[in-house]
Amino acid sequence: MNTERKNRFIVFSALSCFALLMGLLASLSPSVNHDLFDRPSSYYSDKTGVKGLWMILRQHATSVTQWRKPFAVLDGHQELTSVIDTLIIASPVHPLGPYETQALMRWVEDGGQLILALENDWAISDKHLKGQGQELSQKRRHTFQGETESQREKQEEDGLLKRLGIQLRVERDDQWQNDTWLTLADNFPAYNISTKETPHWEGDFEALVINEQNEPRGLNIPKGQGRILVIGSDSVISNEAMMQADNAVWWTRMCLSWGKGNVAFDEYHHGFAERRGFASLTIEFMQTPWGWFTLQAMLSGGLFMFINQRRLGRIYETPASSRREALRLLEARSSLLARAKPTRLSAQWIAQTLALDLTRGALKIPWQDWVKLQADQNQKKETGKHWNHFIDQLTKLEQSPSADEGDLIRLGQTAATIKQFYRHEH
């Protein structure tokens, strides 16, 4: 297999593996569960749900949406302020993440109204609660029905109300209690509101909703251009409460009095996150830097497989093959050397070759010093006169401009004589 076929095989194998992986991910994608018990919180038709208020707001509000994404999506999206004016959060099950808290506060400061119907402080933690689907729905139903009231998880030390400088303690009764609520800031008339909780507040706060005994039932916390409304009751928004008193009217006026009347119910922190299909997840991935890299790799592979064999034009003339013969190269180089007459360079090359031959390649000092050293050491020997003659000839070739090829030949003969004496001695 040549290189071209090998590369094509590798690209085809990689694309096949990628297609198989995409098919496997598509087959393993979870399908939407349409079970009645796992429907989002806005559709709960039992007495603990908020379907009643959701249906009423659909008739009177500009728009009613179900929020199923983390609040971090709100950060940096100014256009969401015009889409969502009021965000209702009622007794969430999941804790609030630190980044979500920052994004939520920035959204409020940009002009949003956050309404919290809480029985306890909303914990802020980066640890997500375990349990999805039926397990989470079962826990939520039992919690609202009061069956596992003593089994609730302990609150984290950090909470949203604690960050706002407020402490909430709620006394819960099994029976409904009707109370007259007066809304101070929005010039609302008095409404008969039915709840099961009696809140007690501590901290520096501004009461927005009070009863006839001037006891605060709801707090107003201004934030920038928006505000946070905290209600110390989670039953005030339930379906059962809608049938007891004027709860639905009060909630409707509270939502419509802010902004353009665009309302959203938080369902993400009840465990009902938005389920996205394989196609939408793939499109979102392709918009990331890794997705662009994947698209470029796929495009490069396709171009290599299908366009590599296509010629980009016709060859009109075959280029002549350049022939290189050894004798012609030798003649060219010899003529170049003959023209240059490098007698000095040739003499040095003869001396260097002699030094390397006699030391068997173990020359540790410059060849000029080695030649002089040999001449001094062999003065009393027969080779001494040959070394002196060799140095004289070498000096003449290096310094005399009138040196010719005959002097170079005689230097080579002297070097050969020294080499013969050296071999005879050793």
Coordinates of C-alpha atoms in Angstrom, one line a residue:
M1 CA 0.0 0.0 0.0
N2 CA 1.6 3.3 -1.1
T3 CA 1.4 6.5 0.8
E4 CA -1.5 7.9 -1.1
R5 CA -3.8 4.9 -0.6
K6 CA -2.7 4.7 3.1
N7 CA -3.7 8.4 3.7
R8 CA -7.0 7.8 1.9
F9 CA -7.7 4.7 4.0
I10 CA -6.9 6.6 7.3
V11 CA -9.3 9.5 6.4
F12 CA -12.0 7.1 5.4
S13 CA -11.6 5.2 8.6
A14 CA -11.7 8.4 10.7
L15 CA -14.9 9.6 9.0
S16 CA -16.5 6.2 9.5
C17 CA -15.7 6.2 13.2
F18 CA -17.1 9.7 13.5
A19 CA -20.3 8.7 11.8
L20 CA -20.6 5.6 14.0
L21 CA -20.0 7.7 17.1
M22 CA -22.7 10.3 16.0
G23 CA -25.2 7.5 15.4
L24 CA -24.4 6.0 18.9
L25 CA -24.9 9.3 20.6
A26 CA -28.2 9.9 18.7
S27 CA -29.5 6.4 19.7
L28 CA -28.6 7.0 23.4
S29 CA -30.2 10.5 23.6
P30 CA -33.0 10.4 26.2
S31 CA -36.5 10.9 24.9
V32 CA -39.0 13.3 26.4
N33 CA -41.0 11.8 29.3
H34 CA -44.7 12.5 29.0
D35 CA -45.6 10.9 32.4
L36 CA -48.3 12.8 34.2
F37 CA -46.3 12.9 37.4
D38 CA -43.2 14.3 35.8
R39 CA -44.7 17.2 34.0
P40 CA -43.2 20.6 34.8
S41 CA -44.4 22.5 37.9
S42 CA -46.6 24.9 36.0
Y43 CA -48.8 22.0 34.9
Y44 CA -49.3 20.3 38.2
S45 CA -53.0 19.9 38.5
D46 CA -53.0 18.7 42.1
K47 CA -53.6 21.1 45.0
T48 CA -49.8 21.8 45.4
G49 CA -49.3 23.0 41.9
V50 CA -49.5 26.4 40.2
K51 CA -51.5 25.5 37.1
G52 CA -54.4 27.7 38.3
L53 CA -52.3 30.9 38.4
W54 CA -50.5 29.9 35.2
M55 CA -53.8 29.6 33.3
I56 CA -55.1 32.9 34.8
L57 CA -51.9 34.8 33.8
R58 CA -52.2 33.3 30.3
Q59 CA -55.5 35.2 29.9
H60 CA -54.3 38.5 31.3
A61 CA -50.5 38.8 31.0
T62 CA -48.7 39.7 27.8
S63 CA -46.8 36.4 27.8
V64 CA -46.3 33.5 30.2
T65 CA -43.2 31.2 29.8
Q66 CA -41.7 28.3 31.7
W67 CA -38.1 28.9 32.5
R68 CA -36.1 25.7 32.3
K69 CA -32.5 26.9 32.0
P70 CA -29.9 28.0 34.6
F71 CA -30.0 31.6 35.6
A72 CA -26.5 32.0 34.2
V73 CA -28.2 32.3 30.8
L74 CA -29.5 35.7 31.9
D75 CA -26.0 37.1 32.4
G76 CA -25.0 39.3 29.5
H77 CA -28.3 38.9 27.6
Q78 CA -29.9 42.4 27.9
E79 CA -32.6 41.4 25.5
L80 CA -34.1 39.0 28.1
T81 CA -35.1 41.9 30.2
S82 CA -37.7 42.8 27.6
V83 CA -38.8 39.2 27.2
I84 CA -39.1 38.5 31.0
D85 CA -40.3 41.3 33.3
T86 CA -41.3 39.2 36.3
L87 CA -39.8 35.9 37.4
I88 CA -41.7 33.8 39.9
I89 CA -39.9 31.3 42.0
A90 CA -42.0 29.2 44.5
S91 CA -40.3 26.9 47.0
P92 CA -37.4 25.6 44.8
V93 CA -36.0 22.1 45.4
H94 CA -32.5 22.6 43.9
P95 CA -30.0 25.0 45.5
L96 CA -29.0 28.2 43.8
G97 CA -25.5 28.1 42.2
P98 CA -23.0 30.9 42.9
Y99 CA -22.8 32.0 39.3
E100 CA -26.5 31.8 39.0
T101 CA -26.8 34.1 42.0
Q102 CA -24.6 36.7 40.4
A103 CA -26.5 36.5 37.0
L104 CA -29.8 36.7 38.8
M105 CA -28.9 39.8 40.7
R106 CA -27.5 41.5 37.6
W107 CA -30.8 40.7 35.8
V108 CA -32.8 42.3 38.7
E109 CA -30.5 45.4 38.6
D110 CA -31.2 45.7 34.9
G111 CA -35.0 46.1 35.6
G112 CA -36.4 42.7 36.4
Q113 CA -38.9 41.9 39.2
L114 CA -38.1 38.7 41.2
I115 CA -40.9 37.3 43.3
L116 CA -39.8 34.7 45.8
A117 CA -42.5 32.6 47.6
L118 CA -40.4 30.8 50.2
E119 CA -40.9 28.9 53.4
N120 CA -37.2 28.7 54.1
D121 CA -34.0 30.5 52.9
W122 CA -32.9 29.5 49.4
A123 CA -29.6 27.7 49.9
I124 CA -26.6 28.8 47.7
S125 CA -24.3 25.9 46.9
D126 CA -22.2 24.6 44.0
K127 CA -23.3 21.0 44.8
H128 CA -26.3 20.0 42.9
L129 CA -28.9 17.8 44.6
K130 CA -29.1 14.3 43.3
G131 CA -32.2 12.8 41.9
Q132 CA -34.1 13.5 38.7
G133 CA -37.3 12.5 37.1
Q134 CA -39.7 10.5 39.2
E135 CA -37.5 10.5 42.3
L136 CA -37.4 14.3 42.4
S137 CA -41.1 14.6 41.6
Q138 CA -41.9 12.2 44.4
K139 CA -39.8 14.2 46.8
R140 CA -41.5 17.4 45.7
R141 CA -45.0 16.0 46.1
H142 CA -44.3 14.6 49.6
T143 CA -42.7 17.9 50.6
F144 CA -45.7 20.0 49.6
Q145 CA -48.1 17.5 51.2
G146 CA -46.2 17.7 54.5
E147 CA -45.5 13.9 54.6
T148 CA -41.7 14.3 54.8
E149 CA -41.5 17.7 56.5
S150 CA -39.0 16.4 59.1
Q151 CA -36.9 14.8 56.4
R152 CA -36.0 17.9 54.5
E153 CA -32.3 18.4 54.0
K154 CA -30.6 21.0 56.2
Q155 CA -30.1 24.3 54.7
E156 CA -26.6 25.4 53.7
E157 CA -25.0 28.1 55.7
D158 CA -25.1 30.4 52.8
G159 CA -28.5 31.5 51.4
L160 CA -30.0 34.1 49.2
L161 CA -32.0 35.8 52.0
K162 CA -28.9 35.8 54.2
R163 CA -26.9 37.6 51.5
L164 CA -29.7 40.1 51.3
G165 CA -29.5 40.7 55.1
I166 CA -32.8 39.0 55.9
Q167 CA -33.7 36.0 58.1
L168 CA -37.0 34.2 57.7
R169 CA -38.7 31.9 60.2
V170 CA -42.1 30.4 59.2
E171 CA -44.8 28.9 61.4
R172 CA -46.9 26.5 59.4
D173 CA -50.5 25.5 60.2
D174 CA -52.5 22.6 58.7
Q175 CA -55.5 24.8 58.3
W176 CA -56.0 27.7 55.9
Q177 CA -55.9 31.2 57.4
N178 CA -57.5 34.2 55.8
D179 CA -55.8 37.5 56.2
T180 CA -56.2 40.9 54.7
W181 CA -53.2 42.1 52.8
L182 CA -52.4 45.7 52.1
T183 CA -49.8 46.4 49.4
L184 CA -48.1 49.7 50.2
A185 CA -46.0 50.7 47.2
D186 CA -48.3 49.9 44.3
N187 CA -51.6 51.5 45.5
F188 CA -53.4 48.2 45.5
P189 CA -56.7 47.8 47.3
A190 CA -56.9 45.4 50.3
Y191 CA -57.3 41.7 49.3
N192 CA -58.4 38.7 51.3
I193 CA -55.4 36.3 51.1
S194 CA -55.5 32.7 52.2
T195 CA -52.2 31.0 53.4
K196 CA -51.0 28.3 55.8
E197 CA -47.9 30.1 57.0
T198 CA -47.1 32.9 59.4
P199 CA -43.7 34.5 58.6
H200 CA -41.4 36.2 61.0
W201 CA -38.7 38.4 59.7
E202 CA -35.4 39.7 61.1
G203 CA -33.1 42.2 59.6
D204 CA -33.1 45.5 57.9
F205 CA -36.0 45.4 55.4
E206 CA -38.8 47.4 53.8
A207 CA -42.3 45.9 54.1
L208 CA -44.3 45.9 50.9
V209 CA -47.2 43.8 52.0
I210 CA -48.7 44.0 55.5
N211 CA -51.8 42.7 57.2
E212 CA -54.3 44.6 59.4
Q213 CA -52.0 44.2 62.4
N214 CA -49.2 45.9 60.5
E215 CA -47.3 42.6 60.4
P216 CA -45.1 42.2 57.3
R217 CA -46.1 39.5 54.9
G218 CA -44.0 40.5 52.0
L219 CA -40.7 42.5 51.7
N220 CA -39.5 44.8 49.0
I221 CA -35.8 44.9 48.3
P222 CA -34.8 47.4 45.6
K223 CA -31.9 46.4 43.4
G224 CA -30.8 48.9 40.7
Q225 CA -33.7 49.4 38.3
G226 CA -35.5 46.3 39.6
R227 CA -36.7 44.8 42.8
I228 CA -37.0 41.6 44.8
L229 CA -40.3 40.8 46.4
V230 CA -40.1 38.1 49.1
I231 CA -43.3 36.4 50.3
G232 CA -42.9 34.2 53.4
S233 CA -45.3 31.5 52.2
D234 CA -45.2 28.9 49.5
S235 CA -48.9 27.9 49.8
V236 CA -50.1 31.4 48.7
I237 CA -49.4 30.5 45.1
S238 CA -50.8 26.9 45.1
N239 CA -53.9 25.8 43.2
E240 CA -55.8 25.2 46.5
A241 CA -55.1 28.7 47.6
M242 CA -56.6 30.1 44.4
M243 CA -60.0 28.7 45.4
Q244 CA -59.9 30.0 49.0
A245 CA -59.7 33.8 48.6
D246 CA -58.4 36.6 46.4
N247 CA -54.9 35.1 45.9
A248 CA -55.2 34.9 42.1
V249 CA -56.3 38.5 41.8
W250 CA -53.4 39.7 44.0
W251 CA -50.9 37.7 42.0
T252 CA -52.2 38.9 38.7
R253 CA -52.1 42.6 39.7
M254 CA -48.6 42.1 41.2
C255 CA -47.3 40.7 37.9
L256 CA -49.0 43.1 35.6
S257 CA -47.9 46.2 37.6
W258 CA -44.3 45.7 36.6
G259 CA -42.9 46.2 33.2
K260 CA -44.9 45.0 30.2
G261 CA -46.5 42.1 31.9
N262 CA -44.1 39.3 30.7
V263 CA -44.1 36.6 33.3
A264 CA -42.0 33.5 33.7
F265 CA -42.2 30.6 36.2
D266 CA -38.9 29.0 37.3
E267 CA -39.0 25.2 36.8
Y268 CA -35.3 24.6 36.4
H269 CA -34.8 24.5 40.2
H270 CA -37.7 22.1 40.5
G271 CA -35.7 19.5 38.5
F272 CA -37.4 20.2 35.1
A273 CA -34.5 21.4 33.0
E274 CA -34.9 21.9 29.3
R275 CA -34.3 18.6 27.4
R276 CA -32.6 19.2 24.1
G277 CA -32.5 16.8 21.2
F278 CA -29.5 15.5 19.4
A279 CA -29.8 17.9 16.5
S280 CA -30.0 21.0 18.7
L281 CA -27.0 19.8 20.8
T282 CA -25.0 19.1 17.7
I283 CA -25.7 22.6 16.3
E284 CA -24.7 24.2 19.6
F285 CA -21.5 22.2 19.7
M286 CA -20.7 23.2 16.1
Q287 CA -20.9 26.9 17.2
T288 CA -18.1 26.3 19.8
P289 CA -14.3 26.5 18.9
W290 CA -14.1 22.7 19.0
G291 CA -17.1 22.5 16.7
W292 CA -15.4 24.7 14.1
F293 CA -12.3 22.6 14.4
T294 CA -14.4 19.5 13.7
L295 CA -16.0 21.1 10.7
Q296 CA -12.7 22.0 9.3
A297 CA -11.3 18.5 9.8
M298 CA -14.4 17.0 8.1
L299 CA -14.1 19.5 5.2
S300 CA -10.4 18.7 4.8
G301 CA -11.0 15.0 4.8
G302 CA -13.8 15.3 2.2
L303 CA -11.6 17.4 -0.1
F304 CA -8.7 15.0 0.3
M305 CA -10.9 12.0 -0.6
F306 CA -13.0 13.3 -3.5
I307 CA -10.9 16.1 -5.0
N308 CA -7.4 14.8 -4.6
Q309 CA -7.6 12.7 -7.8
R310 CA -8.9 15.5 -10.0
R311 CA -6.4 17.2 -12.3
L312 CA -6.3 20.9 -12.4
G313 CA -5.6 21.3 -16.1
R314 CA -4.0 19.5 -19.0
I315 CA -0.2 18.9 -19.4
Y316 CA 0.7 20.3 -22.8
E317 CA 4.5 19.6 -22.8
T318 CA 6.4 16.9 -21.0
P319 CA 9.3 18.4 -19.1
A320 CA 12.7 17.1 -20.2
S321 CA 14.4 14.9 -17.7
S322 CA 17.7 16.3 -16.5
R323 CA 20.6 13.8 -17.0
R324 CA 23.6 13.9 -14.7
E325 CA 26.6 11.8 -15.5
A326 CA 29.5 11.3 -13.1
L327 CA 32.3 12.0 -15.6
R328 CA 30.7 15.2 -16.7
L329 CA 30.3 16.4 -13.1
L330 CA 34.0 15.4 -12.5
E331 CA 35.1 17.3 -15.5
A332 CA 33.1 20.4 -14.6
R333 CA 34.5 20.4 -11.0
S334 CA 38.1 19.8 -12.2
S335 CA 37.9 22.6 -14.7
L336 CA 36.5 24.9 -12.0
L337 CA 39.4 24.0 -9.7
A338 CA 41.9 24.4 -12.6
R339 CA 40.5 27.9 -13.3
A340 CA 40.7 28.9 -9.7
K341 CA 44.2 27.5 -9.1
P342 CA 43.8 26.7 -5.4
T343 CA 47.4 25.8 -4.8
R344 CA 47.4 27.1 -1.2
L345 CA 44.2 25.3 -0.3
S346 CA 45.5 22.1 -1.9
A347 CA 48.8 22.3 0.0
Q348 CA 46.9 22.7 3.3
W349 CA 44.6 19.8 2.4
I350 CA 47.7 17.5 1.7
A351 CA 49.2 18.5 5.1
Q352 CA 45.9 17.9 6.9
T353 CA 45.4 14.5 5.3
L354 CA 49.0 13.5 6.2
A355 CA 48.3 14.4 9.9
L356 CA 45.0 12.5 9.9
D357 CA 46.6 9.4 8.3
L358 CA 49.5 9.2 10.7
T359 CA 47.4 9.7 13.8
R360 CA 44.7 7.4 12.4
G361 CA 42.1 10.1 12.8
A362 CA 42.9 10.8 16.5
L363 CA 44.3 14.3 15.9
K364 CA 43.7 16.3 19.1
I365 CA 45.6 19.5 18.2
P366 CA 45.5 21.7 15.0
W367 CA 47.4 20.1 12.1
Q368 CA 49.7 23.1 11.8
D369 CA 51.0 22.6 15.4
W370 CA 51.1 18.8 14.9
V371 CA 53.4 19.2 11.8
K372 CA 55.8 21.5 13.7
L373 CA 55.8 19.2 16.7
Q374 CA 56.8 16.2 14.5
A375 CA 59.6 18.1 12.9
D376 CA 61.0 19.0 16.3
Q377 CA 60.7 15.5 17.7
N378 CA 62.4 13.9 14.6
Q379 CA 65.4 16.2 14.3
K380 CA 67.8 13.4 15.2
K381 CA 66.1 10.8 13.1
E382 CA 66.4 10.1 9.4
T383 CA 62.8 11.5 8.9
G384 CA 63.8 14.9 10.4
K385 CA 65.2 16.3 7.2
H386 CA 62.1 15.2 5.3
W387 CA 59.9 17.0 7.9
N388 CA 62.0 20.1 7.5
H389 CA 61.8 19.9 3.7
F390 CA 58.0 19.3 4.0
I391 CA 57.5 22.5 6.1
D392 CA 59.6 24.6 3.7
Q393 CA 57.6 23.4 0.7
L394 CA 54.3 24.0 2.6
T395 CA 55.4 27.5 3.6
K396 CA 56.4 28.3 0.0
L397 CA 53.0 27.2 -1.3
E398 CA 51.1 29.2 1.3
Q399 CA 53.1 32.4 1.0
S400 CA 54.7 32.5 -2.5
P401 CA 52.4 33.8 -5.3
S402 CA 54.7 32.2 -7.9
A403 CA 54.1 28.6 -6.7
D404 CA 52.9 26.3 -9.4
E405 CA 51.6 22.7 -9.8
G406 CA 55.1 21.3 -9.8
D407 CA 55.7 22.6 -6.2
L408 CA 52.4 21.0 -5.2
I409 CA 53.4 17.7 -6.7
R410 CA 56.8 17.8 -4.9
L411 CA 54.9 18.5 -1.6
G412 CA 52.8 15.4 -2.2
Q413 CA 55.9 13.3 -2.9
T414 CA 57.5 14.4 0.3
A415 CA 54.3 13.6 2.2
A416 CA 54.4 10.1 0.7
T417 CA 58.0 9.6 1.7
I418 CA 57.3 10.6 5.3
K419 CA 54.3 8.2 5.4
Q420 CA 56.5 5.3 4.1
F421 CA 59.1 6.0 6.9
Y422 CA 56.4 6.2 9.5
R423 CA 55.0 2.9 8.5
H424 CA 58.4 1.3 8.5
E425 CA 59.2 2.5 12.0
H426 CA 55.8 1.4 13.4

